[in-house]
């Protein structure tokens, strides 16, 4: 499924967004490190993957194309450029800059109203390739995020879908394995809609880094906040005047690196354990700032 969007005209009709402060250095990635606790890392990984089952963790496998809309044109470009920089820093392959969005970030003063307009205009953004609806009702707060996800076989080939049942069809001569999944999920597209009023006082780096983490992962910020792990994902919900991360933290970058280099077909529990181990090792080796 290829999803085409023409969002610029739609977003021009939205009211002006809240003021976002430019970063002192838009190319800087400030990484905060500290000693790791294995249980905290495990809980953080669980909150970032949103999974407890046997399926491998979903991620993008095609070249990533982040695009931001809804602030001023200059800030949209800054957010997009920053997202590309962080993704590159995590070792994620990027499409050319004139690409069609696969990680779409929308800023709007009323996210739910915006989503209802999108649902009427782009209904395919709200269902999986097999026709299963994507449910957003449980999400609360200033950010609503979701992913359109396909299924592929061990070799990365998209599975066909039975038109009558909506079930995926696996045709493979491979033998089942205890550690290797026959099928894995992959992201086709992510959509993150952020309440522009929630951005007051934040820098472009903070906004873009938060959006990057939501777009590239299945992160549950509320669950992650309970781990007390250092992360950019608490920046939107933090009270005005509180101390927050200035950019992605070492934990965030380490997770992205571990996720996007993990063996793709490992079953979920083994894969998440490996991601946690790689994270802990990466964090321990890293300097406090970059």
PDB file of N, CA, C and O in Angstrom, residues 112-162:
ATOM      1  N   UNK A 112      -7.768  16.504  17.835  1.00  0.00           N
ATOM      2  CA  UNK A 112      -8.867  15.583  17.534  1.00  0.00           C
ATOM      3  C   UNK A 112      -9.728  16.101  16.381  1.00  0.00           C
ATOM      4  O   UNK A 112     -10.183  15.323  15.548  1.00  0.00           O
ATOM      5  N   UNK A 113      -9.936  17.413  16.328  1.00  0.00           N
ATOM      6  CA  UNK A 113     -10.678  17.960  15.196  1.00  0.00           C
ATOM      7  C   UNK A 113      -9.899  17.770  13.900  1.00  0.00           C
ATOM      8  O   UNK A 113     -10.472  17.441  12.846  1.00  0.00           O
ATOM      9  N   UNK A 114      -8.595  17.948  13.973  1.00  0.00           N
ATOM     10  CA  UNK A 114      -7.745  17.734  12.804  1.00  0.00           C
ATOM     11  C   UNK A 114      -7.816  16.284  12.351  1.00  0.00           C
ATOM     12  O   UNK A 114      -7.912  15.991  11.149  1.00  0.00           O
ATOM     13  N   UNK A 115      -7.784  15.368  13.296  1.00  0.00           N
ATOM     14  CA  UNK A 115      -7.835  13.950  12.960  1.00  0.00           C
ATOM     15  C   UNK A 115      -9.165  13.588  12.315  1.00  0.00           C
ATOM     16  O   UNK A 115      -9.218  12.789  11.373  1.00  0.00           O
ATOM     17  N   UNK A 116     -10.251  14.177  12.781  1.00  0.00           N
ATOM     18  CA  UNK A 116     -11.552  13.878  12.176  1.00  0.00           C
ATOM     19  C   UNK A 116     -11.607  14.353  10.727  1.00  0.00           C
ATOM     20  O   UNK A 116     -12.186  13.680   9.864  1.00  0.00           O
ATOM     21  N   UNK A 117     -11.004  15.508  10.437  1.00  0.00           N
ATOM     22  CA  UNK A 117     -10.925  15.970   9.050  1.00  0.00           C
ATOM     23  C   UNK A 117     -10.058  15.007   8.229  1.00  0.00           C
ATOM     24  O   UNK A 117     -10.413  14.633   7.105  1.00  0.00           O
ATOM     25  N   UNK A 118      -8.933  14.606   8.787  1.00  0.00           N
ATOM     26  CA  UNK A 118      -8.057  13.660   8.098  1.00  0.00           C
ATOM     27  C   UNK A 118      -8.760  12.337   7.843  1.00  0.00           C
ATOM     28  O   UNK A 118      -8.590  11.720   6.788  1.00  0.00           O
ATOM     29  N   UNK A 119      -9.552  11.893   8.811  1.00  0.00           N
ATOM     30  CA  UNK A 119     -10.238  10.602   8.670  1.00  0.00           C
ATOM     31  C   UNK A 119     -11.174  10.612   7.460  1.00  0.00           C
ATOM     32  O   UNK A 119     -11.317   9.603   6.755  1.00  0.00           O
ATOM     33  N   UNK A 120     -11.811  11.741   7.216  1.00  0.00           N
ATOM     34  CA  UNK A 120     -12.712  11.855   6.067  1.00  0.00           C
ATOM     35  C   UNK A 120     -11.939  11.999   4.760  1.00  0.00           C
ATOM     36  O   UNK A 120     -12.379  11.516   3.712  1.00  0.00           O
ATOM     37  N   UNK A 121     -10.788  12.681   4.840  1.00  0.00           N
ATOM     38  CA  UNK A 121     -10.028  12.976   3.631  1.00  0.00           C
ATOM     39  C   UNK A 121      -9.065  11.855   3.261  1.00  0.00           C
ATOM     40  O   UNK A 121      -8.889  11.538   2.078  1.00  0.00           O
ATOM     41  N   UNK A 122      -8.446  11.255   4.261  1.00  0.00           N
ATOM     42  CA  UNK A 122      -7.460  10.197   4.036  1.00  0.00           C
ATOM     43  C   UNK A 122      -7.815   8.965   4.876  1.00  0.00           C
ATOM     44  O   UNK A 122      -7.113   8.614   5.822  1.00  0.00           O
ATOM     45  N   UNK A 123      -8.918   8.293   4.582  1.00  0.00           N
ATOM     46  CA  UNK A 123      -9.361   7.172   5.433  1.00  0.00           C
ATOM     47  C   UNK A 123      -8.344   6.042   5.533  1.00  0.00           C
ATOM     48  O   UNK A 123      -8.330   5.316   6.525  1.00  0.00           O
ATOM     49  N   UNK A 124      -7.483   5.884   4.527  1.00  0.00           N
ATOM     50  CA  UNK A 124      -6.540   4.767   4.559  1.00  0.00           C
ATOM     51  C   UNK A 124      -5.459   4.959   5.623  1.00  0.00           C
ATOM     52  O   UNK A 124      -4.757   4.015   5.964  1.00  0.00           O
ATOM     53  N   UNK A 125      -5.340   6.165   6.148  1.00  0.00           N
ATOM     54  CA  UNK A 125      -4.402   6.390   7.249  1.00  0.00           C
ATOM     55  C   UNK A 125      -4.920   5.811   8.558  1.00  0.00           C
ATOM     56  O   UNK A 125      -4.178   5.750   9.539  1.00  0.00           O
ATOM     57  N   UNK A 126      -6.161   5.394   8.577  1.00  0.00           N
ATOM     58  CA  UNK A 126      -6.789   4.949   9.812  1.00  0.00           C
ATOM     59  C   UNK A 126      -7.159   3.469   9.778  1.00  0.00           C
ATOM     60  O   UNK A 126      -7.996   3.014  10.547  1.00  0.00           O
ATOM     61  N   UNK A 127      -6.533   2.734   8.881  1.00  0.00           N
ATOM     62  CA  UNK A 127      -6.730   1.291   8.858  1.00  0.00           C
ATOM     63  C   UNK A 127      -5.436   0.607   8.426  1.00  0.00           C
ATOM     64  O   UNK A 127      -4.618   1.185   7.707  1.00  0.00           O
ATOM     65  N   UNK A 128      -5.259  -0.612   8.906  1.00  0.00           N
ATOM     66  CA  UNK A 128      -4.105  -1.393   8.519  1.00  0.00           C
ATOM     67  C   UNK A 128      -4.324  -1.954   7.109  1.00  0.00           C
ATOM     68  O   UNK A 128      -5.445  -1.938   6.587  1.00  0.00           O
ATOM     69  N   UNK A 129      -3.272  -2.438   6.458  1.00  0.00           N
ATOM     70  CA  UNK A 129      -3.430  -2.940   5.090  1.00  0.00           C
ATOM     71  C   UNK A 129      -4.481  -4.030   4.930  1.00  0.00           C
ATOM     72  O   UNK A 129      -5.050  -4.181   3.852  1.00  0.00           O
ATOM     73  N   UNK A 130      -4.754  -4.785   6.001  1.00  0.00           N
ATOM     74  CA  UNK A 130      -5.767  -5.843   5.909  1.00  0.00           C
ATOM     75  C   UNK A 130      -7.172  -5.334   6.223  1.00  0.00           C
ATOM     76  O   UNK A 130      -8.110  -6.123   6.346  1.00  0.00           O
ATOM     77  N   UNK A 131      -7.319  -4.014   6.349  1.00  0.00           N
ATOM     78  CA  UNK A 131      -8.627  -3.427   6.602  1.00  0.00           C
ATOM     79  C   UNK A 131      -8.977  -3.265   8.062  1.00  0.00           C
ATOM     80  O   UNK A 131     -10.019  -2.681   8.394  1.00  0.00           O
ATOM     81  N   UNK A 132      -8.138  -3.745   8.968  1.00  0.00           N
ATOM     82  CA  UNK A 132      -8.416  -3.607  10.397  1.00  0.00           C
ATOM     83  C   UNK A 132      -8.317  -2.140  10.806  1.00  0.00           C
ATOM     84  O   UNK A 132      -7.321  -1.474  10.529  1.00  0.00           O
ATOM     85  N   UNK A 133      -9.345  -1.609  11.477  1.00  0.00           N
ATOM     86  CA  UNK A 133      -9.301  -0.187  11.857  1.00  0.00           C
ATOM     87  C   UNK A 133      -8.261   0.088  12.933  1.00  0.00           C
ATOM     88  O   UNK A 133      -7.999  -0.756  13.790  1.00  0.00           O
ATOM     89  N   UNK A 134      -7.653   1.249  12.859  1.00  0.00           N
ATOM     90  CA  UNK A 134      -6.700   1.700  13.873  1.00  0.00           C
ATOM     91  C   UNK A 134      -7.482   2.499  14.902  1.00  0.00           C
ATOM     92  O   UNK A 134      -8.132   3.489  14.578  1.00  0.00           O
ATOM     93  N   UNK A 135      -7.444   2.075  16.143  1.00  0.00           N
ATOM     94  CA  UNK A 135      -8.242   2.700  17.201  1.00  0.00           C
ATOM     95  C   UNK A 135      -7.396   3.702  17.981  1.00  0.00           C
ATOM     96  O   UNK A 135      -6.337   3.369  18.501  1.00  0.00           O
ATOM     97  N   UNK A 136      -7.890   4.935  18.048  1.00  0.00           N
ATOM     98  CA  UNK A 136      -7.165   6.020  18.711  1.00  0.00           C
ATOM     99  C   UNK A 136      -7.876   6.520  19.954  1.00  0.00           C
ATOM    100  O   UNK A 136      -7.359   7.394  20.658  1.00  0.00           O
ATOM    101  N   UNK A 137      -9.042   5.972  20.256  1.00  0.00           N
ATOM    102  CA  UNK A 137      -9.890   6.530  21.311  1.00  0.00           C
ATOM    103  C   UNK A 137      -9.216   6.524  22.676  1.00  0.00           C
ATOM    104  O   UNK A 137      -9.478   7.390  23.511  1.00  0.00           O
ATOM    105  N   UNK A 138      -8.338   5.553  22.939  1.00  0.00           N
ATOM    106  CA  UNK A 138      -7.735   5.452  24.270  1.00  0.00           C
ATOM    107  C   UNK A 138      -6.635   6.476  24.514  1.00  0.00           C
ATOM    108  O   UNK A 138      -6.195   6.657  25.648  1.00  0.00           O
ATOM    109  N   UNK A 139      -6.158   7.116  23.486  1.00  0.00           N
ATOM    110  CA  UNK A 139      -5.072   8.077  23.660  1.00  0.00           C
ATOM    111  C   UNK A 139      -5.602   9.379  24.228  1.00  0.00           C
ATOM    112  O   UNK A 139      -6.581   9.937  23.745  1.00  0.00           O
ATOM    113  N   UNK A 140      -4.935   9.855  25.256  1.00  0.00           N
ATOM    114  CA  UNK A 140      -5.316  11.099  25.917  1.00  0.00           C
ATOM    115  C   UNK A 140      -4.136  12.055  25.909  1.00  0.00           C
ATOM    116  O   UNK A 140      -2.992  11.652  25.728  1.00  0.00           O
ATOM    117  N   UNK A 141      -4.423  13.337  26.145  1.00  0.00           N
ATOM    118  CA  UNK A 141      -3.346  14.297  26.231  1.00  0.00           C
ATOM    119  C   UNK A 141      -3.139  15.047  24.925  1.00  0.00           C
ATOM    120  O   UNK A 141      -3.918  14.931  23.970  1.00  0.00           O
ATOM    121  N   UNK A 142      -2.060  15.821  24.844  1.00  0.00           N
ATOM    122  CA  UNK A 142      -1.843  16.723  23.709  1.00  0.00           C
ATOM    123  C   UNK A 142      -1.255  16.061  22.465  1.00  0.00           C
ATOM    124  O   UNK A 142      -1.070  16.733  21.457  1.00  0.00           O
ATOM    125  N   UNK A 143      -0.941  14.779  22.525  1.00  0.00           N
ATOM    126  CA  UNK A 143      -0.315  14.101  21.385  1.00  0.00           C
ATOM    127  C   UNK A 143      -1.066  12.809  21.078  1.00  0.00           C
ATOM    128  O   UNK A 143      -1.373  12.029  21.979  1.00  0.00           O
ATOM    129  N   UNK A 144      -1.338  12.599  19.798  1.00  0.00           N
ATOM    130  CA  UNK A 144      -1.963  11.365  19.343  1.00  0.00           C
ATOM    131  C   UNK A 144      -1.075  10.796  18.236  1.00  0.00           C
ATOM    132  O   UNK A 144      -0.761  11.494  17.268  1.00  0.00           O
ATOM    133  N   UNK A 145      -0.648   9.556  18.402  1.00  0.00           N
ATOM    134  CA  UNK A 145       0.295   8.950  17.456  1.00  0.00           C
ATOM    135  C   UNK A 145      -0.165   7.550  17.086  1.00  0.00           C
ATOM    136  O   UNK A 145      -0.720   6.828  17.918  1.00  0.00           O
ATOM    137  N   UNK A 146       0.077   7.168  15.844  1.00  0.00           N
ATOM    138  CA  UNK A 146      -0.245   5.809  15.420  1.00  0.00           C
ATOM    139  C   UNK A 146       0.625   5.420  14.221  1.00  0.00           C
ATOM    140  O   UNK A 146       1.309   6.261  13.635  1.00  0.00           O
ATOM    141  N   UNK A 147       0.616   4.119  13.907  1.00  0.00           N
ATOM    142  CA  UNK A 147       1.424   3.577  12.824  1.00  0.00           C
ATOM    143  C   UNK A 147       0.561   2.711  11.909  1.00  0.00           C
ATOM    144  O   UNK A 147      -0.307   1.974  12.384  1.00  0.00           O
ATOM    145  N   UNK A 148       0.811   2.815  10.623  1.00  0.00           N
ATOM    146  CA  UNK A 148       0.268   1.878   9.652  1.00  0.00           C
ATOM    147  C   UNK A 148       1.324   0.787   9.471  1.00  0.00           C
ATOM    148  O   UNK A 148       2.471   1.084   9.135  1.00  0.00           O
ATOM    149  N   UNK A 149       0.925  -0.452   9.724  1.00  0.00           N
ATOM    150  CA  UNK A 149       1.894  -1.539   9.865  1.00  0.00           C
ATOM    151  C   UNK A 149       1.563  -2.707   8.951  1.00  0.00           C
ATOM    152  O   UNK A 149       0.420  -3.173   8.931  1.00  0.00           O
ATOM    153  N   UNK A 150       2.560  -3.167   8.204  1.00  0.00           N
ATOM    154  CA  UNK A 150       2.394  -4.336   7.351  1.00  0.00           C
ATOM    155  C   UNK A 150       3.058  -5.545   7.993  1.00  0.00           C
ATOM    156  O   UNK A 150       3.728  -5.437   9.026  1.00  0.00           O
ATOM    157  N   UNK A 151       2.870  -6.710   7.392  1.00  0.00           N
ATOM    158  CA  UNK A 151       3.548  -7.935   7.828  1.00  0.00           C
ATOM    159  C   UNK A 151       4.432  -8.416   6.680  1.00  0.00           C
ATOM    160  O   UNK A 151       4.022  -8.403   5.517  1.00  0.00           O
ATOM    161  N   UNK A 152       5.655  -8.857   7.037  1.00  0.00           N
ATOM    162  CA  UNK A 152       6.584  -9.391   6.043  1.00  0.00           C
ATOM    163  C   UNK A 152       7.093 -10.748   6.514  1.00  0.00           C
ATOM    164  O   UNK A 152       7.024 -11.082   7.703  1.00  0.00           O
ATOM    165  N   UNK A 153       7.625 -11.545   5.565  1.00  0.00           N
ATOM    166  CA  UNK A 153       8.189 -12.835   5.943  1.00  0.00           C
ATOM    167  C   UNK A 153       9.645 -12.656   6.382  1.00  0.00           C
ATOM    168  O   UNK A 153      10.144 -11.535   6.484  1.00  0.00           O
ATOM    169  N   UNK A 154      10.324 -13.756   6.634  1.00  0.00           N
ATOM    170  CA  UNK A 154      11.698 -13.676   7.137  1.00  0.00           C
ATOM    171  C   UNK A 154      12.639 -12.952   6.194  1.00  0.00           C
ATOM    172  O   UNK A 154      13.632 -12.363   6.611  1.00  0.00           O
ATOM    173  N   UNK A 155      12.316 -12.980   4.890  1.00  0.00           N
ATOM    174  CA  UNK A 155      13.165 -12.330   3.897  1.00  0.00           C
ATOM    175  C   UNK A 155      12.732 -10.903   3.599  1.00  0.00           C
ATOM    176  O   UNK A 155      13.279 -10.265   2.700  1.00  0.00           O
ATOM    177  N   UNK A 156      11.749 -10.406   4.346  1.00  0.00           N
ATOM    178  CA  UNK A 156      11.313  -9.028   4.163  1.00  0.00           C
ATOM    179  C   UNK A 156      10.292  -8.830   3.064  1.00  0.00           C
ATOM    180  O   UNK A 156      10.011  -7.689   2.683  1.00  0.00           O
ATOM    181  N   UNK A 157       9.705  -9.886   2.544  1.00  0.00           N
ATOM    182  CA  UNK A 157       8.692  -9.775   1.500  1.00  0.00           C
ATOM    183  C   UNK A 157       7.314  -9.530   2.118  1.00  0.00           C
ATOM    184  O   UNK A 157       6.922 -10.231   3.052  1.00  0.00           O
ATOM    185  N   UNK A 158       6.607  -8.542   1.576  1.00  0.00           N
ATOM    186  CA  UNK A 158       5.262  -8.241   2.070  1.00  0.00           C
ATOM    187  C   UNK A 158       4.343  -9.439   1.883  1.00  0.00           C
ATOM    188  O   UNK A 158       4.320 -10.070   0.821  1.00  0.00           O
ATOM    189  N   UNK A 159       3.569  -9.753   2.912  1.00  0.00           N
ATOM    190  CA  UNK A 159       2.611 -10.848   2.822  1.00  0.00           C
ATOM    191  C   UNK A 159       1.363 -10.400   2.076  1.00  0.00           C
ATOM    192  O   UNK A 159       0.883  -9.268   2.251  1.00  0.00           O
ATOM    193  N   UNK A 160       0.855 -11.292   1.258  1.00  0.00           N
ATOM    194  CA  UNK A 160      -0.426 -11.047   0.608  1.00  0.00           C
ATOM    195  C   UNK A 160      -1.551 -11.149   1.638  1.00  0.00           C
ATOM    196  O   UNK A 160      -1.397 -11.768   2.705  1.00  0.00           O
ATOM    197  N   UNK A 161      -2.696 -10.567   1.293  1.00  0.00           N
ATOM    198  CA  UNK A 161      -3.841 -10.554   2.203  1.00  0.00           C
ATOM    199  C   UNK A 161      -5.031 -11.182   1.497  1.00  0.00           C
ATOM    200  O   UNK A 161      -5.328 -10.857   0.335  1.00  0.00           O
ATOM    201  N   UNK A 162      -5.693 -12.102   2.167  1.00  0.00           N
ATOM    202  CA  UNK A 162      -6.895 -12.723   1.631  1.00  0.00           C
ATOM    203  C   UNK A 162      -8.012 -11.690   1.600  1.00  0.00           C
ATOM    204  O   UNK A 162      -8.385 -11.132   2.636  1.00  0.00           O
TER     205      UNK A 162
END
